[in-house]
PDB file of C-alpha atoms in Angstrom:
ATOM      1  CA  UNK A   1      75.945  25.038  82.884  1.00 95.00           C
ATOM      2  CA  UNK A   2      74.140  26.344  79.660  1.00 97.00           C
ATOM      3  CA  UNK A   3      76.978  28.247  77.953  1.00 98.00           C
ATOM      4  CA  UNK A   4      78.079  29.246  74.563  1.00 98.00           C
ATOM      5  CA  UNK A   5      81.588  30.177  73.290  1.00 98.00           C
ATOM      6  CA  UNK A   6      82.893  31.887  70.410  1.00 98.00           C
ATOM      7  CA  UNK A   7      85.724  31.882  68.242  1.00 97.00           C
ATOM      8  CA  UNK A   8      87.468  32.852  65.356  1.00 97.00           C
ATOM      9  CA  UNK A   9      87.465  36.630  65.273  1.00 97.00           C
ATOM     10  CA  UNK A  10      90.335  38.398  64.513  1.00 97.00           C
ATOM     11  CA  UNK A  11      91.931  41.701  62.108  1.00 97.00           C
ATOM     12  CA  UNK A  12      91.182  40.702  58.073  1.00 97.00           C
ATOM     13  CA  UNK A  13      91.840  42.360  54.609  1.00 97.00           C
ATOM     14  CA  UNK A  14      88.388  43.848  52.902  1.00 97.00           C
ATOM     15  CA  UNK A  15      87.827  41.290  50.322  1.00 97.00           C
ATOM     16  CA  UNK A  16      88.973  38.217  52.349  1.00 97.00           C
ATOM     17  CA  UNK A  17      87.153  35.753  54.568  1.00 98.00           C
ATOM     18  CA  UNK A  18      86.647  34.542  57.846  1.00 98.00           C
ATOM     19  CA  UNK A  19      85.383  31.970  59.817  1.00 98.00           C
ATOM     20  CA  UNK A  20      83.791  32.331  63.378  1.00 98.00           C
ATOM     21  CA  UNK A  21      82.778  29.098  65.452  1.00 98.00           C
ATOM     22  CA  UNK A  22      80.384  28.673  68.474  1.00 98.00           C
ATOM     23  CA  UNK A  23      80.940  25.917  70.806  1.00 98.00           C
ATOM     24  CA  UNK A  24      77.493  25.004  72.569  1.00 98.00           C
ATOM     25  CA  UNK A  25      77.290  23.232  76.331  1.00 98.00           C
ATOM     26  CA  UNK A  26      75.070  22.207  78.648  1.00 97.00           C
ATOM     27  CA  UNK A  27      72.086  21.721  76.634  1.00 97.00           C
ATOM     28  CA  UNK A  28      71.366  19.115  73.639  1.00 97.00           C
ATOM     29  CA  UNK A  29      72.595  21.162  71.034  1.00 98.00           C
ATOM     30  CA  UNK A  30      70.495  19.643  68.528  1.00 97.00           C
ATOM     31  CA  UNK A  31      66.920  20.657  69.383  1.00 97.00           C
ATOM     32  CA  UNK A  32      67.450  24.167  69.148  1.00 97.00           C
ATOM     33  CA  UNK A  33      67.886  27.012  66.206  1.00 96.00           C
ATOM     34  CA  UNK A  34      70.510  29.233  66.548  1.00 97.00           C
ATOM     35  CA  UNK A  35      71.379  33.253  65.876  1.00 97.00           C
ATOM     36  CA  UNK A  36      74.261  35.157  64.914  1.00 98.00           C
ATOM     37  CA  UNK A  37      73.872  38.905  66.227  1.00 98.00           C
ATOM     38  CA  UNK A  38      76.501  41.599  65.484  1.00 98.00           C
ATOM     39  CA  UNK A  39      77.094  44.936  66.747  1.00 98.00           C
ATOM     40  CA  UNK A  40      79.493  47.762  65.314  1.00 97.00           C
ATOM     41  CA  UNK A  41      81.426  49.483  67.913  1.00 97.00           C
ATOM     42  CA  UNK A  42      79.521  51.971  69.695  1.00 95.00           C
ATOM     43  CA  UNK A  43      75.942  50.947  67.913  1.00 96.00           C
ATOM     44  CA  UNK A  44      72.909  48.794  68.264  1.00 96.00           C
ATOM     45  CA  UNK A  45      72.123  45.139  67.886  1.00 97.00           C
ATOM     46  CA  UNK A  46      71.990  44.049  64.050  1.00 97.00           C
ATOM     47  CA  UNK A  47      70.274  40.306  63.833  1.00 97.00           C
ATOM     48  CA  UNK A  48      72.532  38.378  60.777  1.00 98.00           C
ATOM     49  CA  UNK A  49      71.165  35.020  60.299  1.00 97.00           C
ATOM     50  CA  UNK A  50      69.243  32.238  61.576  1.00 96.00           C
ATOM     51  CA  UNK A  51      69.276  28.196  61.777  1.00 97.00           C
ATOM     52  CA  UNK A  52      66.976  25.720  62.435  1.00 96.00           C
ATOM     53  CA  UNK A  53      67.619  22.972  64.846  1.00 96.00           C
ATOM     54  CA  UNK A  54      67.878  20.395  62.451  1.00 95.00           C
ATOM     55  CA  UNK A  55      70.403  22.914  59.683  1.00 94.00           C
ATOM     56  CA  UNK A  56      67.442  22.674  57.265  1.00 95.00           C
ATOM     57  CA  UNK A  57      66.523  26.206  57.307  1.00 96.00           C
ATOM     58  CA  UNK A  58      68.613  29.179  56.853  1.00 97.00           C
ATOM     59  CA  UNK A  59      67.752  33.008  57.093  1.00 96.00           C
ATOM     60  CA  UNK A  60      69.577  35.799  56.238  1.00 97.00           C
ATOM     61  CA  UNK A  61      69.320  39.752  57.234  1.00 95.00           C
ATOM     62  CA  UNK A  62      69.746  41.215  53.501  1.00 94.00           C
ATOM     63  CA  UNK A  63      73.222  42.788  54.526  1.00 95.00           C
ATOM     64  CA  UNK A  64      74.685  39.794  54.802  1.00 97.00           C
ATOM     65  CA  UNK A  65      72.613  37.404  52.132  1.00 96.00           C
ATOM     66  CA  UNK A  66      74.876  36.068  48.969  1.00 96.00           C
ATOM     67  CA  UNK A  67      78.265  36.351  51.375  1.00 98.00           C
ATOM     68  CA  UNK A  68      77.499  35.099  54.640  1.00 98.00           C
ATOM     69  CA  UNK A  69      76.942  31.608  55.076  1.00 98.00           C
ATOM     70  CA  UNK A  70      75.181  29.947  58.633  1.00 98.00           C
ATOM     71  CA  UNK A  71      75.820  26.588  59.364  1.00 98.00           C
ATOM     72  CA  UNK A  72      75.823  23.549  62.038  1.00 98.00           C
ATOM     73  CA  UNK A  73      77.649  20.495  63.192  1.00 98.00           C
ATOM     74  CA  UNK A  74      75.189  18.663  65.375  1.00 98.00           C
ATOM     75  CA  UNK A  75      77.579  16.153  66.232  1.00 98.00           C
ATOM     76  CA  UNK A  76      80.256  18.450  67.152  1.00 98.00           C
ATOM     77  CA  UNK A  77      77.478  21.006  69.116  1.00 98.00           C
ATOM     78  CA  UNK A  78      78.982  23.722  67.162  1.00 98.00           C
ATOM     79  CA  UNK A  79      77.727  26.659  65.266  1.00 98.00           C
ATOM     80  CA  UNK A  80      79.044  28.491  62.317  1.00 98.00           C
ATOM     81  CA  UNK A  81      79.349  31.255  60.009  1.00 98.00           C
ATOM     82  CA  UNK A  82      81.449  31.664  57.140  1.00 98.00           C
ATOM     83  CA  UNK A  83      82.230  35.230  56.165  1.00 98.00           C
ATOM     84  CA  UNK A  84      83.249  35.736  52.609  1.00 98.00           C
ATOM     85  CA  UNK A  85      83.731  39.289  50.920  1.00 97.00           C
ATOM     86  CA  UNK A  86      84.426  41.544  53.716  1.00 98.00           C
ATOM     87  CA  UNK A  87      83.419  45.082  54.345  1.00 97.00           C
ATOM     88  CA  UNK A  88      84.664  47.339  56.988  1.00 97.00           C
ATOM     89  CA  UNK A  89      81.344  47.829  57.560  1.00 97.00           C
ATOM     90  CA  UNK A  90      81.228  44.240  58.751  1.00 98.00           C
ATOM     91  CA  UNK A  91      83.295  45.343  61.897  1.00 98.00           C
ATOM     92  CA  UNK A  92      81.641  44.356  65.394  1.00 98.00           C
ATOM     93  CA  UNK A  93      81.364  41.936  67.918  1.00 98.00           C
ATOM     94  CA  UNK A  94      79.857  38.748  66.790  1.00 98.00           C
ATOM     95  CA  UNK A  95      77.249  37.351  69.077  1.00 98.00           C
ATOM     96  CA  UNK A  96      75.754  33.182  68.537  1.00 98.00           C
ATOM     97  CA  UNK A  97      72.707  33.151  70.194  1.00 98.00           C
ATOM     98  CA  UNK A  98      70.273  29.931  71.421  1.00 98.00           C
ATOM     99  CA  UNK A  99      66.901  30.556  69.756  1.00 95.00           C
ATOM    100  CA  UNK A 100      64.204  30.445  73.031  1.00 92.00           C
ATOM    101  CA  UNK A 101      60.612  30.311  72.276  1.00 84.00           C
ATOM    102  CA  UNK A 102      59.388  32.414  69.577  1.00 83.00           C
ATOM    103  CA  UNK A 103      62.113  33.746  68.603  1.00 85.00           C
ATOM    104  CA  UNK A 104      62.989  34.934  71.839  1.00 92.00           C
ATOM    105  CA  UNK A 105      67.124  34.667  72.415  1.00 96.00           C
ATOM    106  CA  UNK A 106      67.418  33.113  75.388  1.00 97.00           C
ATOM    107  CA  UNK A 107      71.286  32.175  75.816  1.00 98.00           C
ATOM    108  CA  UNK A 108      73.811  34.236  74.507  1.00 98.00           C
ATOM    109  CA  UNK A 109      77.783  34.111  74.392  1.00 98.00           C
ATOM    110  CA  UNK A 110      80.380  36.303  75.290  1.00 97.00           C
ATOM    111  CA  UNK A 111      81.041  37.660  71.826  1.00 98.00           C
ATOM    112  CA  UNK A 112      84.304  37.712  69.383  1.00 98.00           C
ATOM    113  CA  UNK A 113      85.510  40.774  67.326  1.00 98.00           C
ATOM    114  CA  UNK A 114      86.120  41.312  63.616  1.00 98.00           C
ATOM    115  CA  UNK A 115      88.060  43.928  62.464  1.00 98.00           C
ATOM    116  CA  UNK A 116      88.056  44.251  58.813  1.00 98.00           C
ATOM    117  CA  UNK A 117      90.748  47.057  57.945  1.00 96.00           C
ATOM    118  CA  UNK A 118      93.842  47.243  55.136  1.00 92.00           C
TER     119      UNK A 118
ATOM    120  CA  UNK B   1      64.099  45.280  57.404  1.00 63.00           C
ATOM    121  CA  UNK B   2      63.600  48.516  58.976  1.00 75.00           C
ATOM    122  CA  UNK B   3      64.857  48.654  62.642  1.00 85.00           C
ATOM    123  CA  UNK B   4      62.389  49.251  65.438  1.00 93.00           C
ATOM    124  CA  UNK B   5      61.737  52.697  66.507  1.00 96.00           C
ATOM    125  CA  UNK B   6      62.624  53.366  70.597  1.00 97.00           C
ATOM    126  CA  UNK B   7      64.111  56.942  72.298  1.00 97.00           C
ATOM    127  CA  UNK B   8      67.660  57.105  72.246  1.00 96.00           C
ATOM    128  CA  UNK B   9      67.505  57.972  76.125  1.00 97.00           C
ATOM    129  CA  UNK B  10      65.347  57.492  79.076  1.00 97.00           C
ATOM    130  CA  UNK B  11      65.981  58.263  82.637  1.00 96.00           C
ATOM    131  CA  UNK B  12      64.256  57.721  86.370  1.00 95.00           C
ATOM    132  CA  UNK B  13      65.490  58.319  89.902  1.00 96.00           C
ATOM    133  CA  UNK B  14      66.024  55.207  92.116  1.00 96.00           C
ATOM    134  CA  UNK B  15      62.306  53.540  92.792  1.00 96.00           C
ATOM    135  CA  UNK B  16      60.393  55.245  89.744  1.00 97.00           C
ATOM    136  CA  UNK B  17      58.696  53.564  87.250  1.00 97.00           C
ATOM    137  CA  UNK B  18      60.443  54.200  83.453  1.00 98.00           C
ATOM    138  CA  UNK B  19      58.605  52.931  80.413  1.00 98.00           C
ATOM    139  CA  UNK B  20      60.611  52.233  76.765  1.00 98.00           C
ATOM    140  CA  UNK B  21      58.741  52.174  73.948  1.00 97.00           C
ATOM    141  CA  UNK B  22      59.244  50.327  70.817  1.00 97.00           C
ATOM    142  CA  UNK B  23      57.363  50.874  67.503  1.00 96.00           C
ATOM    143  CA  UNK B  24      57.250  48.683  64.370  1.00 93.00           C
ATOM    144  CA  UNK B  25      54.358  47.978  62.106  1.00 89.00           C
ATOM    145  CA  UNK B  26      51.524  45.463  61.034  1.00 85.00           C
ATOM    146  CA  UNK B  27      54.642  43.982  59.595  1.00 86.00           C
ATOM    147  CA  UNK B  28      56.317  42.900  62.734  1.00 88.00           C
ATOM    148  CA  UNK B  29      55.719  44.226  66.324  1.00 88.00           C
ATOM    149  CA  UNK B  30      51.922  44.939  65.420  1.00 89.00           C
ATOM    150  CA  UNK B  31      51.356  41.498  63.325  1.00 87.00           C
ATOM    151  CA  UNK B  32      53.010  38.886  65.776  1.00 88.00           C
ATOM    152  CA  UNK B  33      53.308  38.013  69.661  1.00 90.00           C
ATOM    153  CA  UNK B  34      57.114  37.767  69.003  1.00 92.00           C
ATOM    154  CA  UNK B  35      58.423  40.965  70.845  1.00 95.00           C
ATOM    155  CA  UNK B  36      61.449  40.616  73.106  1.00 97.00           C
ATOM    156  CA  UNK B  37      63.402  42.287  75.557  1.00 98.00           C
ATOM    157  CA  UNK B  38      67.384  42.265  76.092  1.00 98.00           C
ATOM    158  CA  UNK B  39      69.300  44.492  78.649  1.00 98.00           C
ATOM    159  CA  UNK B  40      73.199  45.431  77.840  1.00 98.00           C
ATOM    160  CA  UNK B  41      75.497  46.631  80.484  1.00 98.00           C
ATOM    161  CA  UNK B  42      78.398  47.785  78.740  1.00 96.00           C
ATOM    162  CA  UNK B  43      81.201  45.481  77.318  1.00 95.00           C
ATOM    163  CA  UNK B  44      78.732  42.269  78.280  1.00 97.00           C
ATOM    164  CA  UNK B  45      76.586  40.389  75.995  1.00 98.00           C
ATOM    165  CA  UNK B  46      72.830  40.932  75.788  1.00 98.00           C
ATOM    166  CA  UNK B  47      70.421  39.225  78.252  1.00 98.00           C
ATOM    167  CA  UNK B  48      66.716  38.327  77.681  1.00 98.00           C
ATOM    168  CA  UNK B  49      64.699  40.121  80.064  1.00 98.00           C
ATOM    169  CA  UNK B  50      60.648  39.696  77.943  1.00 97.00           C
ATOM    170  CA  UNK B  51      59.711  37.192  75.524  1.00 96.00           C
ATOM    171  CA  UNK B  52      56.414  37.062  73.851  1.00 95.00           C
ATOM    172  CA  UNK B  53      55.639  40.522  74.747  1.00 95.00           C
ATOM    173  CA  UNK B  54      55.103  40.077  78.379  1.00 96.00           C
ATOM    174  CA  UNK B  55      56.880  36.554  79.532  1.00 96.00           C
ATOM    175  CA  UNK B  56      59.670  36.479  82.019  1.00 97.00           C
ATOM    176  CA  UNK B  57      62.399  33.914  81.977  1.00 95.00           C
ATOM    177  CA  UNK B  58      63.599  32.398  84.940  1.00 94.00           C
ATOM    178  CA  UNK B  59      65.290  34.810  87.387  1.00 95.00           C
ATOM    179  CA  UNK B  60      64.238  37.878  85.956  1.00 97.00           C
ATOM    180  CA  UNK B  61      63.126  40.180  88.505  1.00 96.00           C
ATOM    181  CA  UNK B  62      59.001  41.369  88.114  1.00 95.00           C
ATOM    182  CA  UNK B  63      60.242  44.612  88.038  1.00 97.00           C
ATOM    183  CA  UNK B  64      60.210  43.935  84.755  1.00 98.00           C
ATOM    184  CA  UNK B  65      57.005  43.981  82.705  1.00 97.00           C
ATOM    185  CA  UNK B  66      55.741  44.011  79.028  1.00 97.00           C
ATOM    186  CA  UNK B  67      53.270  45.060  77.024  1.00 96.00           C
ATOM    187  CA  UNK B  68      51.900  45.919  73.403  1.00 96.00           C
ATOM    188  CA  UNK B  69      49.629  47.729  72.049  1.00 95.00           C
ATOM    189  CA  UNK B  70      48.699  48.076  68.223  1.00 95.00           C
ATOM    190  CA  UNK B  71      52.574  48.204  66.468  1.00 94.00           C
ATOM    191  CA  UNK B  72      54.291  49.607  69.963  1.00 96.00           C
ATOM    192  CA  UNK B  73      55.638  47.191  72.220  1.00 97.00           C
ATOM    193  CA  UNK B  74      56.738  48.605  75.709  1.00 97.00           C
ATOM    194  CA  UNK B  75      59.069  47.725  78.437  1.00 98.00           C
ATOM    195  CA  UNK B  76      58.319  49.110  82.156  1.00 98.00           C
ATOM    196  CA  UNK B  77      61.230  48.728  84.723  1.00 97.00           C
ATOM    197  CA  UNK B  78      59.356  49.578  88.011  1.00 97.00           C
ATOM    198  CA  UNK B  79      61.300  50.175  90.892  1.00 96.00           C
ATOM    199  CA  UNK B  80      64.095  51.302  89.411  1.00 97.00           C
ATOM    200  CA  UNK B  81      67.429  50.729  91.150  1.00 97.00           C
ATOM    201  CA  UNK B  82      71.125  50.995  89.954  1.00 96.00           C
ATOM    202  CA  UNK B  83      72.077  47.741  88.316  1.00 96.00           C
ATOM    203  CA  UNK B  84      69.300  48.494  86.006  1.00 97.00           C
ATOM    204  CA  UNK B  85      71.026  51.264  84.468  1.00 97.00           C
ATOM    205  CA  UNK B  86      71.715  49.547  80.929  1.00 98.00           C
ATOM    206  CA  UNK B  87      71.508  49.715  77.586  1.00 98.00           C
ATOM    207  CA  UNK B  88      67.527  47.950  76.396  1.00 98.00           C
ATOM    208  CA  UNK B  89      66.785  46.828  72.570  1.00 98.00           C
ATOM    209  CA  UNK B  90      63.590  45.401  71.775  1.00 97.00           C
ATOM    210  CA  UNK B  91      63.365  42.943  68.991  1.00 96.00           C
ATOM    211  CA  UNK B  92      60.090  41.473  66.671  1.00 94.00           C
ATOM    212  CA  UNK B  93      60.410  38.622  64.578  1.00 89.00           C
ATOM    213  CA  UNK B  94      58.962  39.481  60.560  1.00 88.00           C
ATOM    214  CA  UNK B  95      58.432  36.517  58.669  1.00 82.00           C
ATOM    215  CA  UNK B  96      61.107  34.475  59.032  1.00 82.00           C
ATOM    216  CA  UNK B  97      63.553  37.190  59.806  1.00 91.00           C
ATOM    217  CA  UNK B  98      64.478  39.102  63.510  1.00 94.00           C
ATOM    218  CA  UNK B  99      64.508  42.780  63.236  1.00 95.00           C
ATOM    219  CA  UNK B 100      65.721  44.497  66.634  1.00 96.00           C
ATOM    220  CA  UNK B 101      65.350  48.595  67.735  1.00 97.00           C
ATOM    221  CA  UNK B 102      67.482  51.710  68.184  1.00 96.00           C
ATOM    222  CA  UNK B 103      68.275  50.586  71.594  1.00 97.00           C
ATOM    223  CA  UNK B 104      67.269  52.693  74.438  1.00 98.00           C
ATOM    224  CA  UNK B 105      69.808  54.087  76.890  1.00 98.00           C
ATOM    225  CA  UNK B 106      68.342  54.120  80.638  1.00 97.00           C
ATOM    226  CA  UNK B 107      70.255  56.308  83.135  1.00 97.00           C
ATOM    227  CA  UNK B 108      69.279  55.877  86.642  1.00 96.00           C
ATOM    228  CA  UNK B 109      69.743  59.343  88.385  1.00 92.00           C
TER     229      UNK B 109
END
């Protein structure tokens, strides 16, 4: 079935960085842009970036832009996002999303936490 | 990238009719067919319930219905019943960026 899992979460320093993965199955990987979608504990959806199908176009929500980096491994149908620079305020759940039609997020996984605390 | 205006709360008794609203600007929800829908029950990831304003995926009950008018897009959950008690955040795409509301807390009395 269509499903998407992430990885990579975990407790870091402020300052340090972090890499979360998002392991994509059940659909060609490749035609589709993907999301990353946050959200601090006990608060709303925060969209964070944005890839095309193809890696060749990147977006960035300005809280992020300069440290946060999207990117994808067709051949591996896997998603990423390096997170350099850390803020406690980066704290939530990390959400990859499967871009639907117009910008519609269709498929969504199951989420992994970062905790950025001394 | 201001977030999307929607009331924190909203509330029905089983079999009303509740409507969320969602307002943006020429910007975003008034300048593009790109408004979505996504319920949250707690602890689970989000789930697309509208796309372009007033589409329904697959499975989606049509108890669900969208709509827009001018910059506010709403959602109307018609028949309301228990599972539907959720957390609902609308989103709007604004030039090459996704901008997504408040979220909207429905309680089903």
């Amino acid at each position: 079935q269509v499903q998407l899992v992430e990885s990579g979460g975990g407790v870091v320093q402020p300052g340090r960085s972090l890499r979360l993965s998002c392991a994509a199955s059940g659909f060609t990987f490749s035609s589709y842009g993907m999301h990353w979608v946050r959200q601090a504990p006990g608060k709303g959806l925060e969209w964070v970036a944005f890839i095309w199908f193809d890696g060749s176009n990147k977006n960035y929500a300005d809280s992020v832009k300069r440290r946060f980096t999207i990117s994808r491994d067709n051949s591996k149908n896997t998603l990423y996002l390096q997170m350099n620079s850390l803020r406690a305020e980066d704290t939530a759940v990390f959400y990859c999303a499967r871009e639907g039609q117009n910008y519609a997020m269709d498929v969504w996984g199951q989420g992994t936490t970062v905790t950025v605390s001394s | 990238q201001s977030a999307l205006t929607q009331p924190p709360s909203a509330s029905g008794s089983p079999g009303q009719s509740v409507t969320i609203s969602c307002t943006g600007a020429s910007s975003d929800v008034g300048g593009y067919n790109s408004v979505s829908w996504y319920q949250q029950h707690p602890g689970k990831a989000p789930k697309l319930m509208i796309y372009e304003v007033s589409k329904r995926p697959s499975g989606v009950p049509d108890r669900f219905s969208g709509s827009k008018s001018g910059n506010t897009a709403s959602l109307t959950v018609s028949g309301l019943q228990a599972e539907d008690e959720a957390d609902y955040y609308c989103s709007s795409y604004v030039g090459s960026l996704v901008v997504f509301g408040g979220g909207t807390e429905l309680t089903v009395l």
